PDB file of C-alpha atoms in Angstrom:
ATOM      1  CA  UNK A  92      65.171-156.676  -1.210  1.00 79.00           C
ATOM      2  CA  UNK A  93      66.063-160.200  -2.186  1.00 93.00           C
ATOM      3  CA  UNK A  94      62.708-161.974  -2.316  1.00 95.00           C
ATOM      4  CA  UNK A  95      62.166-163.507  -5.746  1.00 98.00           C
ATOM      5  CA  UNK A  96      64.914-165.650  -7.248  1.00 98.00           C
ATOM      6  CA  UNK A  97      64.679-167.178 -10.715  1.00 98.00           C
ATOM      7  CA  UNK A  98      67.175-169.714 -12.023  1.00 98.00           C
ATOM      8  CA  UNK A  99      67.256-170.000 -15.812  1.00 98.00           C
ATOM      9  CA  UNK A 100      68.411-173.360 -17.148  1.00 98.00           C
ATOM     10  CA  UNK A 101      69.441-174.510 -20.595  1.00 97.00           C
ATOM     11  CA  UNK A 102      71.224-177.563 -21.966  1.00 95.00           C
ATOM     12  CA  UNK A 103      73.569-178.805 -20.721  1.00 95.00           C
ATOM     13  CA  UNK A 104      73.061-177.638 -17.145  1.00 96.00           C
ATOM     14  CA  UNK A 105      75.566-178.561 -14.436  1.00 95.00           C
ATOM     15  CA  UNK A 106      73.710-180.400 -11.699  1.00 95.00           C
ATOM     16  CA  UNK A 107      75.948-179.373  -8.809  1.00 93.00           C
ATOM     17  CA  UNK A 108      75.898-175.666  -9.589  1.00 95.00           C
ATOM     18  CA  UNK A 109      72.132-175.800 -10.069  1.00 96.00           C
ATOM     19  CA  UNK A 110      71.960-177.608  -6.732  1.00 95.00           C
ATOM     20  CA  UNK A 111      73.930-174.820  -5.052  1.00 95.00           C
ATOM     21  CA  UNK A 112      71.301-172.279  -6.076  1.00 97.00           C
ATOM     22  CA  UNK A 113      68.488-174.603  -4.996  1.00 97.00           C
ATOM     23  CA  UNK A 114      70.158-175.257  -1.650  1.00 95.00           C
ATOM     24  CA  UNK A 115      70.678-171.592  -0.755  1.00 96.00           C
ATOM     25  CA  UNK A 116      67.437-170.131  -2.105  1.00 97.00           C
ATOM     26  CA  UNK A 117      65.039-173.004  -2.744  1.00 96.00           C
ATOM     27  CA  UNK A 118      64.654-174.580   0.714  1.00 95.00           C
ATOM     28  CA  UNK A 119      62.120-173.298   3.227  1.00 95.00           C
ATOM     29  CA  UNK A 120      64.127-172.309   6.289  1.00 94.00           C
ATOM     30  CA  UNK A 121      61.563-170.070   7.923  1.00 94.00           C
ATOM     31  CA  UNK A 122      61.759-172.286  11.019  1.00 93.00           C
ATOM     32  CA  UNK A 123      65.339-170.984  11.392  1.00 90.00           C
ATOM     33  CA  UNK A 124      64.276-167.372  11.012  1.00 90.00           C
ATOM     34  CA  UNK A 125      65.262-167.135   7.338  1.00 94.00           C
ATOM     35  CA  UNK A 126      62.795-165.161   5.194  1.00 93.00           C
ATOM     36  CA  UNK A 127      60.955-167.263   2.642  1.00 94.00           C
ATOM     37  CA  UNK A 128      62.186-166.874  -0.924  1.00 97.00           C
ATOM     38  CA  UNK A 129      59.939-167.095  -3.951  1.00 98.00           C
ATOM     39  CA  UNK A 130      62.164-169.529  -5.839  1.00 98.00           C
ATOM     40  CA  UNK A 131      61.574-170.458  -9.467  1.00 98.00           C
ATOM     41  CA  UNK A 132      63.450-172.732 -11.857  1.00 98.00           C
ATOM     42  CA  UNK A 133      62.725-171.438 -15.351  1.00 98.00           C
ATOM     43  CA  UNK A 134      63.338-172.609 -18.904  1.00 97.00           C
ATOM     44  CA  UNK A 135      62.273-171.662 -22.389  1.00 96.00           C
ATOM     45  CA  UNK A 136      60.296-174.918 -22.539  1.00 95.00           C
ATOM     46  CA  UNK A 137      59.056-175.756 -19.048  1.00 96.00           C
ATOM     47  CA  UNK A 138      58.042-179.323 -18.450  1.00 96.00           C
ATOM     48  CA  UNK A 139      60.567-180.757 -20.907  1.00 96.00           C
ATOM     49  CA  UNK A 140      63.610-182.718 -19.741  1.00 97.00           C
ATOM     50  CA  UNK A 141      66.823-180.687 -19.891  1.00 96.00           C
ATOM     51  CA  UNK A 142      70.004-182.731 -20.119  1.00 96.00           C
ATOM     52  CA  UNK A 143      72.687-182.142 -17.517  1.00 95.00           C
ATOM     53  CA  UNK A 144      76.438-182.635 -17.563  1.00 92.00           C
ATOM     54  CA  UNK A 145      76.029-185.437 -15.029  1.00 91.00           C
ATOM     55  CA  UNK A 146      73.766-187.823 -16.921  1.00 91.00           C
ATOM     56  CA  UNK A 147      70.543-186.831 -15.192  1.00 94.00           C
ATOM     57  CA  UNK A 148      67.627-184.807 -16.491  1.00 95.00           C
ATOM     58  CA  UNK A 149      66.197-181.577 -15.080  1.00 96.00           C
ATOM     59  CA  UNK A 150      62.623-180.402 -15.556  1.00 97.00           C
ATOM     60  CA  UNK A 151      61.912-176.702 -15.010  1.00 97.00           C
ATOM     61  CA  UNK A 152      58.548-175.856 -13.479  1.00 96.00           C
ATOM     62  CA  UNK A 153      58.291-172.303 -14.828  1.00 98.00           C
ATOM     63  CA  UNK A 154      58.601-170.572 -18.162  1.00 98.00           C
ATOM     64  CA  UNK A 155      60.870-167.590 -18.706  1.00 98.00           C
ATOM     65  CA  UNK A 156      58.071-165.137 -18.006  1.00 97.00           C
ATOM     66  CA  UNK A 157      58.451-166.113 -14.345  1.00 98.00           C
ATOM     67  CA  UNK A 158      61.975-164.654 -14.411  1.00 98.00           C
ATOM     68  CA  UNK A 159      60.943-161.260 -15.733  1.00 97.00           C
ATOM     69  CA  UNK A 160      59.961-159.841 -12.344  1.00 96.00           C
ATOM     70  CA  UNK A 161      62.599-161.604 -10.223  1.00 98.00           C
ATOM     71  CA  UNK A 162      64.869-159.632  -7.921  1.00 97.00           C
ATOM     72  CA  UNK A 163      67.715-161.988  -8.836  1.00 98.00           C
ATOM     73  CA  UNK A 164      68.134-164.077 -11.973  1.00 98.00           C
ATOM     74  CA  UNK A 165      70.781-166.788 -11.589  1.00 98.00           C
ATOM     75  CA  UNK A 166      72.578-168.777 -14.261  1.00 98.00           C
ATOM     76  CA  UNK A 167      74.167-172.098 -13.223  1.00 97.00           C
ATOM     77  CA  UNK A 168      77.179-173.570 -14.997  1.00 96.00           C
ATOM     78  CA  UNK A 169      76.781-175.052 -18.441  1.00 95.00           C
ATOM     79  CA  UNK A 170      78.324-174.869 -21.854  1.00 93.00           C
ATOM     80  CA  UNK A 171      81.247-172.551 -22.547  1.00 95.00           C
ATOM     81  CA  UNK A 172      80.768-172.841 -26.296  1.00 92.00           C
ATOM     82  CA  UNK A 173      77.033-172.385 -26.675  1.00 89.00           C
ATOM     83  CA  UNK A 174      74.689-172.243 -28.355  1.00 94.00           C
ATOM     84  CA  UNK A 175      72.953-170.046 -25.797  1.00 97.00           C
ATOM     85  CA  UNK A 176      69.198-169.719 -25.958  1.00 97.00           C
ATOM     86  CA  UNK A 177      68.235-166.261 -27.305  1.00 97.00           C
ATOM     87  CA  UNK A 178      65.193-166.093 -25.033  1.00 98.00           C
ATOM     88  CA  UNK A 179      67.380-166.508 -21.958  1.00 98.00           C
ATOM     89  CA  UNK A 180      69.869-163.891 -23.163  1.00 98.00           C
ATOM     90  CA  UNK A 181      66.998-161.458 -23.621  1.00 98.00           C
ATOM     91  CA  UNK A 182      65.673-162.124 -20.105  1.00 98.00           C
ATOM     92  CA  UNK A 183      69.125-161.384 -18.677  1.00 98.00           C
ATOM     93  CA  UNK A 184      69.386-158.084 -20.571  1.00 98.00           C
ATOM     94  CA  UNK A 185      65.900-157.075 -19.455  1.00 98.00           C
ATOM     95  CA  UNK A 186      66.744-157.903 -15.849  1.00 98.00           C
ATOM     96  CA  UNK A 187      69.663-155.468 -15.841  1.00 97.00           C
ATOM     97  CA  UNK A 188      67.630-152.823 -17.678  1.00 97.00           C
ATOM     98  CA  UNK A 189      64.872-152.907 -15.058  1.00 97.00           C
ATOM     99  CA  UNK A 190      67.286-152.773 -12.116  1.00 96.00           C
ATOM    100  CA  UNK A 191      67.404-156.456 -11.184  1.00 97.00           C
ATOM    101  CA  UNK A 192      70.507-158.431 -10.293  1.00 97.00           C
ATOM    102  CA  UNK A 193      72.266-161.242 -12.140  1.00 98.00           C
ATOM    103  CA  UNK A 194      74.349-164.063 -10.649  1.00 98.00           C
ATOM    104  CA  UNK A 195      76.368-166.622 -12.585  1.00 97.00           C
ATOM    105  CA  UNK A 196      77.953-169.719 -11.098  1.00 97.00           C
ATOM    106  CA  UNK A 197      81.166-171.067 -12.634  1.00 95.00           C
ATOM    107  CA  UNK A 198      80.862-171.303 -16.444  1.00 96.00           C
ATOM    108  CA  UNK A 199      77.464-169.619 -16.313  1.00 97.00           C
ATOM    109  CA  UNK A 200      79.512-166.473 -16.940  1.00 97.00           C
ATOM    110  CA  UNK A 201      79.701-167.458 -20.622  1.00 98.00           C
ATOM    111  CA  UNK A 202      75.933-167.010 -20.903  1.00 98.00           C
ATOM    112  CA  UNK A 203      76.300-163.528 -19.441  1.00 98.00           C
ATOM    113  CA  UNK A 204      79.065-162.804 -21.935  1.00 98.00           C
ATOM    114  CA  UNK A 205      76.836-163.953 -24.796  1.00 97.00           C
ATOM    115  CA  UNK A 206      74.175-161.542 -23.543  1.00 98.00           C
ATOM    116  CA  UNK A 207      76.696-158.684 -23.715  1.00 97.00           C
ATOM    117  CA  UNK A 208      76.558-158.090 -19.958  1.00 98.00           C
ATOM    118  CA  UNK A 209      80.256-158.487 -19.136  1.00 97.00           C
ATOM    119  CA  UNK A 210      81.689-155.834 -21.461  1.00 96.00           C
ATOM    120  CA  UNK A 211      83.465-153.235 -19.362  1.00 96.00           C
ATOM    121  CA  UNK A 212      82.914-155.193 -16.153  1.00 96.00           C
ATOM    122  CA  UNK A 213      85.118-157.103 -13.764  1.00 96.00           C
ATOM    123  CA  UNK A 214      84.143-160.773 -13.616  1.00 96.00           C
ATOM    124  CA  UNK A 215      85.358-164.277 -12.937  1.00 95.00           C
ATOM    125  CA  UNK A 216      84.702-167.910 -13.729  1.00 95.00           C
ATOM    126  CA  UNK A 217      86.377-171.219 -12.982  1.00 93.00           C
ATOM    127  CA  UNK A 218      90.149-170.796 -13.354  1.00 87.00           C
ATOM    128  CA  UNK A 219      90.149-173.480 -16.039  1.00 88.00           C
ATOM    129  CA  UNK A 220      87.934-171.340 -18.287  1.00 92.00           C
ATOM    130  CA  UNK A 221      89.269-167.862 -17.452  1.00 90.00           C
ATOM    131  CA  UNK A 222      91.480-167.557 -20.527  1.00 90.00           C
ATOM    132  CA  UNK A 223      88.629-168.729 -22.738  1.00 94.00           C
ATOM    133  CA  UNK A 224      86.234-166.173 -21.221  1.00 95.00           C
ATOM    134  CA  UNK A 225      88.762-163.387 -21.814  1.00 94.00           C
ATOM    135  CA  UNK A 226      89.073-164.568 -25.406  1.00 95.00           C
ATOM    136  CA  UNK A 227      85.342-164.629 -26.181  1.00 95.00           C
ATOM    137  CA  UNK A 228      84.684-161.422 -24.243  1.00 96.00           C
ATOM    138  CA  UNK A 229      87.730-159.176 -24.681  1.00 95.00           C
ATOM    139  CA  UNK A 230      85.858-156.223 -23.215  1.00 96.00           C
ATOM    140  CA  UNK A 231      85.613-157.942 -19.821  1.00 96.00           C
ATOM    141  CA  UNK A 232      88.170-157.715 -17.018  1.00 95.00           C
ATOM    142  CA  UNK A 233      88.476-161.416 -16.166  1.00 93.00           C
ATOM    143  CA  UNK A 234      90.104-162.220 -12.820  1.00 90.00           C
ATOM    144  CA  UNK A 235      90.919-165.894 -12.242  1.00 81.00           C
ATOM    145  CA  UNK A 236      92.345-165.257  -8.794  1.00 76.00           C
ATOM    146  CA  UNK A 237      89.125-164.590  -6.848  1.00 85.00           C
ATOM    147  CA  UNK A 238      86.104-166.522  -5.560  1.00 89.00           C
ATOM    148  CA  UNK A 239      83.526-164.065  -6.845  1.00 93.00           C
ATOM    149  CA  UNK A 240      83.247-160.546  -8.217  1.00 94.00           C
ATOM    150  CA  UNK A 241      80.446-158.022  -7.847  1.00 94.00           C
ATOM    151  CA  UNK A 242      80.388-155.265 -10.463  1.00 96.00           C
ATOM    152  CA  UNK A 243      77.195-153.241 -10.428  1.00 95.00           C
ATOM    153  CA  UNK A 244      74.188-155.561 -10.761  1.00 97.00           C
ATOM    154  CA  UNK A 245      76.342-158.464 -11.965  1.00 97.00           C
ATOM    155  CA  UNK A 246      77.858-161.063  -9.646  1.00 97.00           C
ATOM    156  CA  UNK A 247      80.036-163.789 -11.177  1.00 97.00           C
ATOM    157  CA  UNK A 248      81.543-166.652  -9.211  1.00 95.00           C
ATOM    158  CA  UNK A 249      84.358-169.118  -9.722  1.00 92.00           C
ATOM    159  CA  UNK A 250      83.971-172.873  -9.836  1.00 85.00           C
ATOM    160  CA  UNK A 251      81.774-175.124  -7.766  1.00 78.00           C
ATOM    161  CA  UNK A 252      81.817-174.170  -4.065  1.00 85.00           C
ATOM    162  CA  UNK A 253      82.606-170.515  -4.857  1.00 90.00           C
ATOM    163  CA  UNK A 254      78.997-170.326  -6.027  1.00 92.00           C
ATOM    164  CA  UNK A 255      77.951-170.909  -2.420  1.00 93.00           C
ATOM    165  CA  UNK A 256      80.161-168.014  -1.328  1.00 91.00           C
ATOM    166  CA  UNK A 257      78.630-165.731  -3.954  1.00 94.00           C
ATOM    167  CA  UNK A 258      75.082-166.712  -2.971  1.00 95.00           C
ATOM    168  CA  UNK A 259      75.765-166.094   0.714  1.00 93.00           C
ATOM    169  CA  UNK A 260      77.428-162.788  -0.167  1.00 92.00           C
ATOM    170  CA  UNK A 261      74.218-161.674  -1.859  1.00 94.00           C
ATOM    171  CA  UNK A 262      72.129-162.832   1.102  1.00 94.00           C
ATOM    172  CA  UNK A 263      74.446-161.028   3.503  1.00 90.00           C
ATOM    173  CA  UNK A 264      74.367-157.830   1.447  1.00 89.00           C
ATOM    174  CA  UNK A 265      70.595-157.789   1.002  1.00 91.00           C
ATOM    175  CA  UNK A 266      69.296-159.416   4.192  1.00 91.00           C
ATOM    176  CA  UNK A 267      72.127-159.123   6.708  1.00 87.00           C
ATOM    177  CA  UNK A 268      74.727-161.352   8.298  1.00 83.00           C
ATOM    178  CA  UNK A 269      72.322-163.138  10.634  1.00 87.00           C
ATOM    179  CA  UNK A 270      70.303-164.567   7.764  1.00 91.00           C
ATOM    180  CA  UNK A 271      73.415-165.572   5.838  1.00 89.00           C
ATOM    181  CA  UNK A 272      74.869-167.233   8.927  1.00 87.00           C
ATOM    182  CA  UNK A 273      71.704-169.226   9.566  1.00 89.00           C
ATOM    183  CA  UNK A 274      71.671-170.538   6.006  1.00 91.00           C
ATOM    184  CA  UNK A 275      75.381-171.362   6.197  1.00 87.00           C
ATOM    185  CA  UNK A 276      74.926-173.198   9.478  1.00 84.00           C
ATOM    186  CA  UNK A 277      72.255-175.435   7.965  1.00 87.00           C
ATOM    187  CA  UNK A 278      74.496-176.086   4.957  1.00 87.00           C
ATOM    188  CA  UNK A 279      77.533-176.665   7.221  1.00 78.00           C
ATOM    189  CA  UNK A 280      79.681-174.195   5.277  1.00 81.00           C
ATOM    190  CA  UNK A 281      81.609-171.071   6.309  1.00 71.00           C
ATOM    191  CA  UNK A 282      79.193-168.137   6.624  1.00 68.00           C
ATOM    192  CA  UNK A 283      81.493-165.807   4.718  1.00 64.00           C
ATOM    193  CA  UNK A 284      84.578-166.007   2.566  1.00 66.00           C
ATOM    194  CA  UNK A 285      85.687-162.738   1.033  1.00 61.00           C
ATOM    195  CA  UNK A 286      85.451-162.689  -2.744  1.00 60.00           C
ATOM    196  CA  UNK A 287      89.069-161.614  -3.059  1.00 59.00           C
ATOM    197  CA  UNK A 288      90.394-164.921  -1.793  1.00 56.00           C
ATOM    198  CA  UNK A 289      92.305-167.084  -4.223  1.00 53.00           C
ATOM    199  CA  UNK A 290      90.504-169.921  -5.981  1.00 55.00           C
ATOM    200  CA  UNK A 291      93.335-172.281  -5.049  1.00 49.00           C
ATOM    201  CA  UNK A 292      93.472-173.967  -1.647  1.00 40.00           C
ATOM    202  CA  UNK A 293      96.669-172.856   0.042  1.00 39.00           C
ATOM    203  CA  UNK A 294      96.166-174.171   3.580  1.00 38.00           C
ATOM    204  CA  UNK A 295      96.748-177.857   4.313  1.00 39.00           C
ATOM    205  CA  UNK A 296      93.732-180.131   4.416  1.00 40.00           C
ATOM    206  CA  UNK A 297      93.201-181.423   7.981  1.00 42.00           C
ATOM    207  CA  UNK A 298      94.456-184.966   8.311  1.00 41.00           C
ATOM    208  CA  UNK A 299      91.806-186.045  10.820  1.00 44.00           C
ATOM    209  CA  UNK A 300      88.544-184.802  12.341  1.00 48.00           C
ATOM    210  CA  UNK A 301      88.965-181.954  14.828  1.00 49.00           C
ATOM    211  CA  UNK A 302      88.002-184.077  17.836  1.00 57.00           C
ATOM    212  CA  UNK A 303      90.777-183.913  20.407  1.00 71.00           C
ATOM    213  CA  UNK A 304      90.951-180.102  20.333  1.00 85.00           C
ATOM    214  CA  UNK A 305      87.254-179.302  20.041  1.00 84.00           C
ATOM    215  CA  UNK A 306      86.861-178.474  23.739  1.00 87.00           C
ATOM    216  CA  UNK A 307      89.798-176.075  23.510  1.00 90.00           C
ATOM    217  CA  UNK A 308      88.387-174.382  20.410  1.00 89.00           C
ATOM    218  CA  UNK A 309      84.962-174.029  22.015  1.00 87.00           C
ATOM    219  CA  UNK A 310      86.454-172.508  25.153  1.00 90.00           C
ATOM    220  CA  UNK A 311      88.417-169.963  23.137  1.00 91.00           C
ATOM    221  CA  UNK A 312      85.365-169.004  21.081  1.00 89.00           C
ATOM    222  CA  UNK A 313      83.410-168.347  24.277  1.00 89.00           C
ATOM    223  CA  UNK A 314      86.136-165.994  25.545  1.00 91.00           C
ATOM    224  CA  UNK A 315      87.784-164.438  22.497  1.00 92.00           C
ATOM    225  CA  UNK A 316      88.637-161.360  24.554  1.00 91.00           C
ATOM    226  CA  UNK A 317      90.900-163.462  26.781  1.00 91.00           C
ATOM    227  CA  UNK A 318      94.686-163.615  26.663  1.00 92.00           C
ATOM    228  CA  UNK A 319      95.232-166.800  24.663  1.00 93.00           C
ATOM    229  CA  UNK A 320      98.711-168.056  23.823  1.00 93.00           C
ATOM    230  CA  UNK A 321     100.055-171.329  22.490  1.00 93.00           C
ATOM    231  CA  UNK A 322     101.296-172.050  26.014  1.00 94.00           C
ATOM    232  CA  UNK A 323      97.900-171.462  27.637  1.00 94.00           C
ATOM    233  CA  UNK A 324      96.054-173.424  24.976  1.00 93.00           C
ATOM    234  CA  UNK A 325      98.522-176.296  25.255  1.00 93.00           C
ATOM    235  CA  UNK A 326      97.985-176.413  29.020  1.00 93.00           C
ATOM    236  CA  UNK A 327      94.227-176.568  28.522  1.00 92.00           C
ATOM    237  CA  UNK A 328      94.719-179.435  26.054  1.00 92.00           C
ATOM    238  CA  UNK A 329      97.134-181.163  28.463  1.00 92.00           C
ATOM    239  CA  UNK A 330      99.861-181.266  25.826  1.00 93.00           C
ATOM    240  CA  UNK A 331     103.325-179.871  25.383  1.00 94.00           C
ATOM    241  CA  UNK A 332     103.486-176.725  23.272  1.00 93.00           C
ATOM    242  CA  UNK A 333     105.249-178.553  20.441  1.00 92.00           C
ATOM    243  CA  UNK A 334     102.705-181.401  20.413  1.00 93.00           C
ATOM    244  CA  UNK A 335      99.798-178.966  20.619  1.00 92.00           C
ATOM    245  CA  UNK A 336     101.071-176.834  17.718  1.00 91.00           C
ATOM    246  CA  UNK A 337     101.595-179.936  15.572  1.00 89.00           C
ATOM    247  CA  UNK A 338      98.181-181.395  16.449  1.00 89.00           C
ATOM    248  CA  UNK A 339      96.476-178.043  15.877  1.00 89.00           C
ATOM    249  CA  UNK A 340      97.974-177.691  12.409  1.00 86.00           C
ATOM    250  CA  UNK A 341      96.956-181.238  11.497  1.00 82.00           C
ATOM    251  CA  UNK A 342      93.382-180.975  12.763  1.00 81.00           C
ATOM    252  CA  UNK A 343      92.480-177.358  12.066  1.00 80.00           C
ATOM    253  CA  UNK A 344      94.612-176.751   8.984  1.00 77.00           C
ATOM    254  CA  UNK A 345      96.348-173.609  10.188  1.00 84.00           C
ATOM    255  CA  UNK A 346      98.411-172.298  13.117  1.00 90.00           C
ATOM    256  CA  UNK A 347      96.835-171.390  16.476  1.00 91.00           C
ATOM    257  CA  UNK A 348      97.711-167.724  15.963  1.00 91.00           C
ATOM    258  CA  UNK A 349      96.196-167.558  12.471  1.00 89.00           C
ATOM    259  CA  UNK A 350      93.044-169.345  13.615  1.00 91.00           C
ATOM    260  CA  UNK A 351      92.621-167.101  16.665  1.00 93.00           C
ATOM    261  CA  UNK A 352      93.109-163.956  14.598  1.00 92.00           C
ATOM    262  CA  UNK A 353      90.557-165.138  12.043  1.00 88.00           C
ATOM    263  CA  UNK A 354      87.997-165.876  14.765  1.00 91.00           C
ATOM    264  CA  UNK A 355      88.534-162.458  16.321  1.00 93.00           C
ATOM    265  CA  UNK A 356      88.022-160.781  12.956  1.00 91.00           C
ATOM    266  CA  UNK A 357      84.800-162.778  12.525  1.00 87.00           C
ATOM    267  CA  UNK A 358      83.607-161.548  15.924  1.00 90.00           C
ATOM    268  CA  UNK A 359      84.499-157.988  15.010  1.00 92.00           C
ATOM    269  CA  UNK A 360      82.558-158.278  11.749  1.00 87.00           C
ATOM    270  CA  UNK A 361      79.520-159.569  13.609  1.00 87.00           C
ATOM    271  CA  UNK A 362      79.652-156.675  16.067  1.00 91.00           C
ATOM    272  CA  UNK A 363      80.123-154.138  13.281  1.00 90.00           C
ATOM    273  CA  UNK A 364      77.066-155.526  11.499  1.00 84.00           C
ATOM    274  CA  UNK A 365      74.747-155.917  14.474  1.00 87.00           C
ATOM    275  CA  UNK A 366      75.688-153.225  17.030  1.00 90.00           C
ATOM    276  CA  UNK A 367      76.432-149.512  17.293  1.00 90.00           C
ATOM    277  CA  UNK A 368      79.568-150.058  19.374  1.00 94.00           C
ATOM    278  CA  UNK A 369      82.533-147.903  18.426  1.00 94.00           C
ATOM    279  CA  UNK A 370      85.645-149.499  16.953  1.00 95.00           C
ATOM    280  CA  UNK A 371      87.633-149.235  20.188  1.00 95.00           C
ATOM    281  CA  UNK A 372      84.970-151.163  22.108  1.00 95.00           C
ATOM    282  CA  UNK A 373      84.646-153.727  19.325  1.00 95.00           C
ATOM    283  CA  UNK A 374      88.412-154.229  19.407  1.00 95.00           C
ATOM    284  CA  UNK A 375      88.263-155.059  23.122  1.00 94.00           C
ATOM    285  CA  UNK A 376      85.202-157.302  22.741  1.00 94.00           C
ATOM    286  CA  UNK A 377      86.931-159.199  19.931  1.00 94.00           C
ATOM    287  CA  UNK A 378      90.186-159.729  21.762  1.00 95.00           C
ATOM    288  CA  UNK A 379      92.319-157.139  19.995  1.00 94.00           C
ATOM    289  CA  UNK A 380      94.341-154.878  22.248  1.00 89.00           C
ATOM    290  CA  UNK A 381      93.454-151.618  20.488  1.00 95.00           C
ATOM    291  CA  UNK A 382      91.434-150.267  17.590  1.00 95.00           C
ATOM    292  CA  UNK A 383      94.674-149.873  15.648  1.00 95.00           C
ATOM    293  CA  UNK A 384      95.446-153.585  15.990  1.00 95.00           C
ATOM    294  CA  UNK A 385      91.898-154.438  14.930  1.00 95.00           C
ATOM    295  CA  UNK A 386      92.147-152.192  11.864  1.00 94.00           C
ATOM    296  CA  UNK A 387      95.427-153.825  10.864  1.00 94.00           C
ATOM    297  CA  UNK A 388      94.114-157.390  10.976  1.00 92.00           C
ATOM    298  CA  UNK A 389      90.685-156.450   9.634  1.00 91.00           C
ATOM    299  CA  UNK A 390      92.168-154.744   6.593  1.00 88.00           C
ATOM    300  CA  UNK A 391      94.438-157.721   5.911  1.00 85.00           C
ATOM    301  CA  UNK A 392      91.692-160.331   6.140  1.00 83.00           C
ATOM    302  CA  UNK A 393      88.618-158.516   4.835  1.00 80.00           C
ATOM    303  CA  UNK A 394      90.225-156.016   2.509  1.00 77.00           C
ATOM    304  CA  UNK A 395      88.489-152.906   3.857  1.00 80.00           C
ATOM    305  CA  UNK A 396      88.588-150.827   7.015  1.00 88.00           C
ATOM    306  CA  UNK A 397      86.108-151.668   9.814  1.00 91.00           C
ATOM    307  CA  UNK A 398      83.941-148.576   9.320  1.00 90.00           C
ATOM    308  CA  UNK A 399      83.831-149.099   5.569  1.00 85.00           C
ATOM    309  CA  UNK A 400      82.664-152.644   6.242  1.00 83.00           C
ATOM    310  CA  UNK A 401      80.008-151.350   8.654  1.00 85.00           C
ATOM    311  CA  UNK A 402      78.646-148.914   6.095  1.00 80.00           C
ATOM    312  CA  UNK A 403      78.394-151.748   3.557  1.00 69.00           C
ATOM    313  CA  UNK A 404      76.742-154.384   5.728  1.00 66.00           C
ATOM    314  CA  UNK A 405      74.366-152.478   7.975  1.00 63.00           C
ATOM    315  CA  UNK A 406      71.064-150.901   7.070  1.00 50.00           C
ATOM    316  CA  UNK A 407      71.580-147.940   9.402  1.00 44.00           C
ATOM    317  CA  UNK A 408      75.350-147.494   9.814  1.00 38.00           C
ATOM    318  CA  UNK A 409      76.616-146.054  13.069  1.00 40.00           C
ATOM    319  CA  UNK A 410      78.613-142.840  12.966  1.00 37.00           C
ATOM    320  CA  UNK A 411      81.241-143.989  15.461  1.00 37.00           C
TER     321      UNK A 411
END
């Protein structure tokens, strides 16, 4: 189980990526039903100021011994050239040897490479550094076209916000979707983005806040199993179909059909994770006409079949 998380820091540490780890694991959210994490920021010389890439200093409260029994040892972004502290590299190797897990955020993957942990593994880092990582670690399978990669006990993430996705993926895998969703809601981020998504943003950025359509979106989310069309949604919004489609694209950043399909897949994932309903029933509850239609869209968006997903993300998978 994911209970004890240790972040190992060395100069120069990237403040944002360190903050991502602190935000997901270091805040007490027990009032929201999130299990308490034993969170430790560790360094070879605790109590000393560690320079960051942002002009601020970081002081670790724990020595590296506090990382030696952690369920997860995380490495935030930092130098791609080194030098890397030998004590930290040794802690990372020991973590894998004893069955613990390792997470790197952005250029933190270079520390893992220096520890010899990426040889023969699939991994990623920020797209800007992918070629460099492949050069310094030719035994690694570096993929610059994903948000994060899990290969055995090693999880590597791409730049910046992809670290949030990787953290929530680990929470979801170890503690379930409800816990991950509660953390994401407090952080105001999507509860899940599949690791296989591209690092580049391909959908248009909304031009304005999603205010005028919010009532329509809320109504659809309450009744995803309904028969929703552009025409019916436009009527609810009191707009022509052409105006509605244009406004929807500007405010939501995608088409009504793509958004509705994505929301239905999210509902299906939730039901697969939290219920024993069979796929046919889940298809109806999610607004898909048949199980075959659900499987088609689920495979396209998530990358696996519904029952494969259920076996991965439930403690006691149903046999339906």
